[in-house]
Short mmCIF file of C-alpha atoms in Angstrom, two decimals:
data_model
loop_
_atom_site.label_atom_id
_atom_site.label_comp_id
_atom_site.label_asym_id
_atom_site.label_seq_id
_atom_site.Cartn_x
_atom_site.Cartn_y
_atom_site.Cartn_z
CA UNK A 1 -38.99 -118.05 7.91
CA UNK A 2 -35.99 -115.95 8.96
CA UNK A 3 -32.84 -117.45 9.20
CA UNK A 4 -31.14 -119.48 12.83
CA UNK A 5 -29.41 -117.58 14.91
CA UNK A 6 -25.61 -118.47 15.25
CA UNK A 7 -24.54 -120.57 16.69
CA UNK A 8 -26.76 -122.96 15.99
CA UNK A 9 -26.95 -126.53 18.18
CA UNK A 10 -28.88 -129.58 16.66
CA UNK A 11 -28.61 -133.47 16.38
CA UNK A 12 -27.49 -135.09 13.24
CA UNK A 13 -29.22 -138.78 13.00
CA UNK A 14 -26.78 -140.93 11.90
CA UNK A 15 -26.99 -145.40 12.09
CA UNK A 16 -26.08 -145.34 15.65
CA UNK A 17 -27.56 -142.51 17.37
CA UNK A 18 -27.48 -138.87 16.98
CA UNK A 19 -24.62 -136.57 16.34
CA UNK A 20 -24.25 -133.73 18.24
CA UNK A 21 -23.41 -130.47 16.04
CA UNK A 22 -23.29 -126.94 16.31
CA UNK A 23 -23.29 -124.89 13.28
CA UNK A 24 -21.40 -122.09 12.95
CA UNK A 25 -22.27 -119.68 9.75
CA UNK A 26 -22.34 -116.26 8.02
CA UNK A 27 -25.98 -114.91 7.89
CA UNK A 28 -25.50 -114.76 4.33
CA UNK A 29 -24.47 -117.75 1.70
CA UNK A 30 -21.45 -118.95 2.69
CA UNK A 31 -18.10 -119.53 0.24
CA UNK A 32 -16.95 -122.21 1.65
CA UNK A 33 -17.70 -124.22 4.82
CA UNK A 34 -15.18 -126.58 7.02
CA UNK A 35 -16.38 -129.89 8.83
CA UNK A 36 -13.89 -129.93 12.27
CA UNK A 37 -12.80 -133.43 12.79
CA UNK A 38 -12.40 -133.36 17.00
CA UNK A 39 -9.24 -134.86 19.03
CA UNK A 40 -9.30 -137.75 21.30
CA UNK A 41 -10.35 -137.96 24.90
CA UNK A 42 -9.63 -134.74 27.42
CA UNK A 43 -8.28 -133.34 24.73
CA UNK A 44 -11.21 -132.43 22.55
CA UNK A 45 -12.53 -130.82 25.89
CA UNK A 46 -9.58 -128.59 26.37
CA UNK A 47 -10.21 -127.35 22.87
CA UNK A 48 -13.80 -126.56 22.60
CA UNK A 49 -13.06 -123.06 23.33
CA UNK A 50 -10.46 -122.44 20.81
CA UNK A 51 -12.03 -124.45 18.37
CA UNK A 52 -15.32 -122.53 18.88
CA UNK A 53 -12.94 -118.43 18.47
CA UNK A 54 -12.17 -120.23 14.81
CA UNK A 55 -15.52 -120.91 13.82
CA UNK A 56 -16.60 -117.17 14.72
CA UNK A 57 -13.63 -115.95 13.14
CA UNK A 58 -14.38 -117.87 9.85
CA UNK A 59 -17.88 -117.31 10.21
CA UNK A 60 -17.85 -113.75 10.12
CA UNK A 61 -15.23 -114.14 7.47
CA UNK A 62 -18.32 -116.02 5.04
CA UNK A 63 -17.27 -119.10 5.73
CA UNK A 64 -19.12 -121.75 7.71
CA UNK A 65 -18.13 -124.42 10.01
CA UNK A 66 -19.74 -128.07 11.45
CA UNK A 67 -18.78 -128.88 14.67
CA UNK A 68 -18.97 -132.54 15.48
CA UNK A 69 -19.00 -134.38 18.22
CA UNK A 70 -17.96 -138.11 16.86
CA UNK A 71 -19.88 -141.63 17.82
CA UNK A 72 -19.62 -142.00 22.17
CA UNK A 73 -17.76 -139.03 22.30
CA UNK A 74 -18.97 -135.53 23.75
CA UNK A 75 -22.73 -134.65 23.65
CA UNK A 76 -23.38 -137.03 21.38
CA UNK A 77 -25.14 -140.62 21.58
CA UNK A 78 -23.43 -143.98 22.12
CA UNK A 79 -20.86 -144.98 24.54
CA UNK A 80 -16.89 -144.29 23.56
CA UNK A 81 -16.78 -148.03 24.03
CA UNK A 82 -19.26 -148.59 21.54
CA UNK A 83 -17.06 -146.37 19.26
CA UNK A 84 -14.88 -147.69 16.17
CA UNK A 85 -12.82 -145.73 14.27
CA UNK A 86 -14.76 -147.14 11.00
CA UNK A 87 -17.82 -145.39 12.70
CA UNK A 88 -16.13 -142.36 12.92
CA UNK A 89 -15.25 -142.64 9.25
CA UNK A 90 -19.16 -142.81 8.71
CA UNK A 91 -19.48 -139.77 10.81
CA UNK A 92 -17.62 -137.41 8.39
CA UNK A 93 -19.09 -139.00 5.59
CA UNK A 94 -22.17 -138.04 7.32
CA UNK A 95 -21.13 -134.56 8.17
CA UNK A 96 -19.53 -133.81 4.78
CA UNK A 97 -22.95 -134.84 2.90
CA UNK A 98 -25.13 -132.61 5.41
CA UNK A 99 -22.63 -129.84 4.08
CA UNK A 100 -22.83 -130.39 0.64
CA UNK A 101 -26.74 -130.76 0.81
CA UNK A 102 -27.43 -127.05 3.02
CA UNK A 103 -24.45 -125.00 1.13
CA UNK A 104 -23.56 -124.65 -2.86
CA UNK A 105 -19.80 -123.93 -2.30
CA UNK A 106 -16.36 -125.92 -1.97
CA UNK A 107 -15.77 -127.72 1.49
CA UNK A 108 -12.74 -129.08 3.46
CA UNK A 109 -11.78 -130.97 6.70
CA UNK A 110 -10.35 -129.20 9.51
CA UNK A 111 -8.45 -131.65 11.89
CA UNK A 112 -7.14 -131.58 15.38
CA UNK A 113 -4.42 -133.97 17.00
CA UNK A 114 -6.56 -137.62 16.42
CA UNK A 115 -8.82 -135.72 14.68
CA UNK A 116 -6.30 -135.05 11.91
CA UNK A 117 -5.22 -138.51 11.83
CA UNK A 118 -8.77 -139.56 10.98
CA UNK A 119 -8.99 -136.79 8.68
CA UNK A 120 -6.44 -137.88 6.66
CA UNK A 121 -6.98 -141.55 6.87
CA UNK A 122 -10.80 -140.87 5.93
CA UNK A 123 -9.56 -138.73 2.42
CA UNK A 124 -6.88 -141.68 2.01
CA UNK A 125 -9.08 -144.38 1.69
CA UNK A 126 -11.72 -142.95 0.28
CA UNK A 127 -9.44 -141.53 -2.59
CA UNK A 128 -11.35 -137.97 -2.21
CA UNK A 129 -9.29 -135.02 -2.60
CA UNK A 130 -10.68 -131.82 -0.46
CA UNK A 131 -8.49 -129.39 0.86
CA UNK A 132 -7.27 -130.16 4.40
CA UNK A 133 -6.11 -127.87 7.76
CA UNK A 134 -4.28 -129.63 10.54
CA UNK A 135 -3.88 -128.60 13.76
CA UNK A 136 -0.72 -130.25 15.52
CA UNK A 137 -1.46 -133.59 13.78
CA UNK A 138 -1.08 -136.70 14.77
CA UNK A 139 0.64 -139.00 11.92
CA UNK A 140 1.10 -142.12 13.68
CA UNK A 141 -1.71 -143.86 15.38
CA UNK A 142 0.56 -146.34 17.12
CA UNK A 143 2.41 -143.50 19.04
CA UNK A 144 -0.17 -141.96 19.77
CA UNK A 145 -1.65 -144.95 21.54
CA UNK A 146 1.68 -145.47 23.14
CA UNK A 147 1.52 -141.87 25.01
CA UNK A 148 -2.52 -142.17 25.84
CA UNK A 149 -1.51 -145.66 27.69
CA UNK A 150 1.51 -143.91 29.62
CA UNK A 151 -1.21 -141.52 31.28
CA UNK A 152 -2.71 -144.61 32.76
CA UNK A 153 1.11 -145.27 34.10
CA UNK A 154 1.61 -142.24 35.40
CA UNK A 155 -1.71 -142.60 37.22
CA UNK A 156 -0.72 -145.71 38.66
CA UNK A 157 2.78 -144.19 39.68
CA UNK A 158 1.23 -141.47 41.48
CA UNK A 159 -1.19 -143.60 43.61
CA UNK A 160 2.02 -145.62 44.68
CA UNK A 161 0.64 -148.57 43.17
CA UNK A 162 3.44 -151.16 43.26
CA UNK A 163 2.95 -153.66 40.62
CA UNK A 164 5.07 -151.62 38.06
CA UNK A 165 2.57 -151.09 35.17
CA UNK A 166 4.00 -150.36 31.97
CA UNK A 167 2.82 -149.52 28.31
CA UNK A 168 3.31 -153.28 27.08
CA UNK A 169 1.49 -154.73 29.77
CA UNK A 170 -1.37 -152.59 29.06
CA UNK A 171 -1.16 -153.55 25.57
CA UNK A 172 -1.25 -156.73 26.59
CA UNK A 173 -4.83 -156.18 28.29
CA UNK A 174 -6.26 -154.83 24.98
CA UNK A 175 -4.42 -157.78 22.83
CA UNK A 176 -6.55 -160.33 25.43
CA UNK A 177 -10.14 -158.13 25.08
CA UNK A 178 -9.84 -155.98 28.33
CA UNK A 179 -11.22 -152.68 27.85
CA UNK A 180 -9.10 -150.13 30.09
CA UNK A 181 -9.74 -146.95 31.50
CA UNK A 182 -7.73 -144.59 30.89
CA UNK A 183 -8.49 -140.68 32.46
CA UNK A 184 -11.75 -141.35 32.79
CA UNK A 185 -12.10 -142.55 29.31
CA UNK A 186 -12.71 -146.57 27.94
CA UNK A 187 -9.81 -147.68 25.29
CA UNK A 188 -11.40 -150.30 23.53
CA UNK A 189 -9.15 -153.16 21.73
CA UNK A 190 -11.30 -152.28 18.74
CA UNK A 191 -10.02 -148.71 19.04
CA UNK A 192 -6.42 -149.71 20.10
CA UNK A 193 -6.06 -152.31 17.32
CA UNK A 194 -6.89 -149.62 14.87
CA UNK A 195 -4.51 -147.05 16.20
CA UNK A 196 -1.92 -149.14 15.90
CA UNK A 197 -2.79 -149.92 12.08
CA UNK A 198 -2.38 -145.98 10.91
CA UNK A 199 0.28 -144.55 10.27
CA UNK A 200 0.72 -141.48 7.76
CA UNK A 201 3.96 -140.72 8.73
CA UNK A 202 5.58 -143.30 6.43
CA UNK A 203 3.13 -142.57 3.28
CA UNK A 204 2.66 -138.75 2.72
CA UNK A 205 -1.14 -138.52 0.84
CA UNK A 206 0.37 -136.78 -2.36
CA UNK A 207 -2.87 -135.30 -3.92
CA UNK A 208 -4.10 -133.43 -1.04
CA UNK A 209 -3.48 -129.75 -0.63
CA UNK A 210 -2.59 -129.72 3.27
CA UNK A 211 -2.22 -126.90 5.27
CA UNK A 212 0.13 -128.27 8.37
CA UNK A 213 0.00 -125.80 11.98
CA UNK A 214 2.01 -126.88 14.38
CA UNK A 215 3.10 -125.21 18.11
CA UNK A 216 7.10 -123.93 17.35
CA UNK A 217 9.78 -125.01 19.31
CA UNK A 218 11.43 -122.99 21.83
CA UNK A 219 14.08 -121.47 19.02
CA UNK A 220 11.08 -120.37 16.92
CA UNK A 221 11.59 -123.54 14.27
CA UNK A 222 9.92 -127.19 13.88
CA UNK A 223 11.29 -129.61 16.14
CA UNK A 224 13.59 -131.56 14.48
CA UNK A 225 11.28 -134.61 14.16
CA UNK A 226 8.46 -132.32 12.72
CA UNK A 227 11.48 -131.30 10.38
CA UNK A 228 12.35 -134.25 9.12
CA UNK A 229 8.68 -135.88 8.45
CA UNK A 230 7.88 -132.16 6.59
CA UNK A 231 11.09 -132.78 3.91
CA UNK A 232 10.24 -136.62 3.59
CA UNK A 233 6.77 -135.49 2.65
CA UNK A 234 7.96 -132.74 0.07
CA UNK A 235 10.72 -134.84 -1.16
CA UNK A 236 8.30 -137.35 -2.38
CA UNK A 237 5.90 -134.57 -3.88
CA UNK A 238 3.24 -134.36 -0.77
CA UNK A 239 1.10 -130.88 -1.37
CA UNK A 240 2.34 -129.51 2.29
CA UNK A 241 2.45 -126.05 3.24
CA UNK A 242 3.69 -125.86 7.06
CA UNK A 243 2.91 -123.15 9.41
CA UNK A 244 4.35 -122.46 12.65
CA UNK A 245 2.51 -120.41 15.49
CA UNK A 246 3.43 -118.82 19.02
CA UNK A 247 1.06 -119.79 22.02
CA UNK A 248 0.57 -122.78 24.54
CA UNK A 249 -0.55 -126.32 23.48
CA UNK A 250 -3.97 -125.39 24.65
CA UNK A 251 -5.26 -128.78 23.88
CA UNK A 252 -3.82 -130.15 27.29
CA UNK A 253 -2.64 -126.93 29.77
CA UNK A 254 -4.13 -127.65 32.62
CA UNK A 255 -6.34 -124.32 32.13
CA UNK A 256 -8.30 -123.68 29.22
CA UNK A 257 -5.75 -121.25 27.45
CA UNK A 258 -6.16 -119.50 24.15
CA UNK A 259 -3.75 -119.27 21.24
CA UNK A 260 -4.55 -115.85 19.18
CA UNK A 261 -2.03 -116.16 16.79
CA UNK A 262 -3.15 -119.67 15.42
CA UNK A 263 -6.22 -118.11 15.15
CA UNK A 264 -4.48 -115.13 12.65
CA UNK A 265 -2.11 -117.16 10.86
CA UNK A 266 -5.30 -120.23 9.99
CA UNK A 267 -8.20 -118.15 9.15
CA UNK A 268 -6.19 -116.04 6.24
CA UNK A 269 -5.14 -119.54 4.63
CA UNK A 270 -8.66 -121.90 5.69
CA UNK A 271 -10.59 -119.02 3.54
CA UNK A 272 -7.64 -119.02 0.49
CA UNK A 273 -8.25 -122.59 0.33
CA UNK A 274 -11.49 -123.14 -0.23
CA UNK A 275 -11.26 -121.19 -3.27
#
C-alpha cells in the first residue's frame, strides 16, 4: 500500500470519544515528530492557520507533527463542558503513545498559550523529560482565568447591562456550580477550579530543555514581566532558551493574520531539538 497523502485527517479513539487529528509528515521516515498541545477557546481557532504553515514547514523539513484537537474542544467528540483538564492530560498521553508507536525517532510537545500551560503541567507531573516549544505561554492558570472571565465583562458592558458584573462575581458563580458562558464557550467550575490550581510561574520545571517564543515588545525586548519570570527561571537553573519574534498576536487579531518570522526563527530550533 502506498503511503497517505499529507495532510492526513483521522479520529484517535480515546475513553471518551474520538480525537480529532490531522497528521502532518515527511513522505519519508521522519527524525523527529512534535504533538501540538492547542490554546483555549477562540483562540485555538484564530491559530489553526498558523499552526497548520508550521507543520508544513517542519514537515518538509523531516519532521512530523500531530495536531490535536483536545476532549469537547474543536472537531472532536464530547462537549467543552464535559471537558477536565485531567482529560486533557489523558489526551497527550494518548497522542504521545500514537507517536511513539507509528515513528522510531525522539518526540516533543509543542504548546500554545493554555496549551503550553498544559504542556508543561502534563511533563511536571508526570516527571517525563521531552524537549518542549512554547508559543507565548501561559504560566499562570489563575490569570489566565482572570482575563477569559473579563471578556464576559466586557460583553456585559457593551450590551449596557447595568448590574455591574465583575471578575469576582463571576467567580463566585463557578465557586457555587454555575457553568458560565463565556464567548460562546462553557467555563466549567471543574475547569475554573483547576486553572486556578497551576501555576508555573512560581516553580520553573528545571530538567526540561524549553524553547520559550514570545511576541516582542514595542522596543524590540521582553516586556518587563516576561523579563523578570525568564531570570527567576535561569537563576534557579531552569533549561530556558527565550526567543523573541516580530509579527501580530495572531492568536486573537480580529483577522486571521500570519506571523512569518515565528515561523523562521521556530522551525531552525524545533528540528535542533529533537536531536
Amino acid at each position: 500500500m502506498s503511503d497517505p497523502s499529507f495532510p492526513l485527517p483521522f479520529y484517535l479513539q480515546a475513553d471518551e470519544g474520538k480525537r480529532f487529528c490531522v497528521l502532518h509528515a515527511p513522505p519519508r521516515t521522519p527524525s523527529g515528530a512534535w504533538l501540538y498541545v492547542p490554546p483555549f477557546g477562540e483562540e485555538m481557532n484564530k491559530s489553526r492557520r498558523m499552526v497548520s504553515l508550521q507543520a508544513q514547514a517542519l514537515a518538509a523539513s523531516g519532521v512530523a507533527v500531530l495536531v490535536m484537537d483536545l476532549h469537547g474542544c474543536g472537531d472532536s467528540e464530547g462537549e467543552l463542558r464535559d471537558a477536565r483538564w485531567e482529560t486533557w492530560h489523558a489526551d497527550l498521553r494518548l497522542g504521545l503513545a500514537w507517536l511513539s508507536a507509528r515513528f522510531s525517532c525522539p518526540v516533543g510537545l509543542w504548546g500554545l498559550r493554555l496549551g503550553a500551560l498544559l504542556a508543561l503541567d502534563f511533563l511536571e507531573r508526570n516527571e517525563t523529560t521531552l524537549p518542549c516549544i512554547l508559543w507565548q505561554p501561559v504560566f499562570n492558570g489563575s490569570m489566565f482565568l482572570t482575563q477569559f472571565l473579563r471578556l464576559r465583562v466586557a460583553a456585559s458592558m457593551a450590551s449596557g447591562d447595568s448590574s455591574r458584573i465583575t471578575t469576582q462575581a463571576l467567580r463566585e458563580k463557578l465557586h457555587q456550580g454555575e457553568i458560565l458562558e463565556i464567548g460562546g464557550y462553557d467555563l466549567t467550575p471543574e475547569l475554573a477550579h483547576a486553572l486556578d490550581h497551576v501555576n508555573l510561574s512560581e516553580t520553573p520545571p528545571l530538567h526540561l530543555p524549553i524553547q520559550w517564543f514570545e511576541l516582542q515588545g514595542p522596543n524590540g525586548l521582553p516586556t518587563p514581566a516576561t523579563q523578570r519570570l525568564l531570570e527567576s527561571w535561569q537563576t534557579r537553573g531552569g533549561r530556558v532558551t527565550f526567543h523573541s519574534f516580530a509579527g501580530e498576536p495572531f492568536w486573537q487579531t480580529q483577522e486571521i493574520t500570519d506571523c512569518p518570522d515565528l515561523i523562521t526563527r521556530s522551525t531552525g530550533q524545533m528540528l535542533h531539538a529533537l536531536h
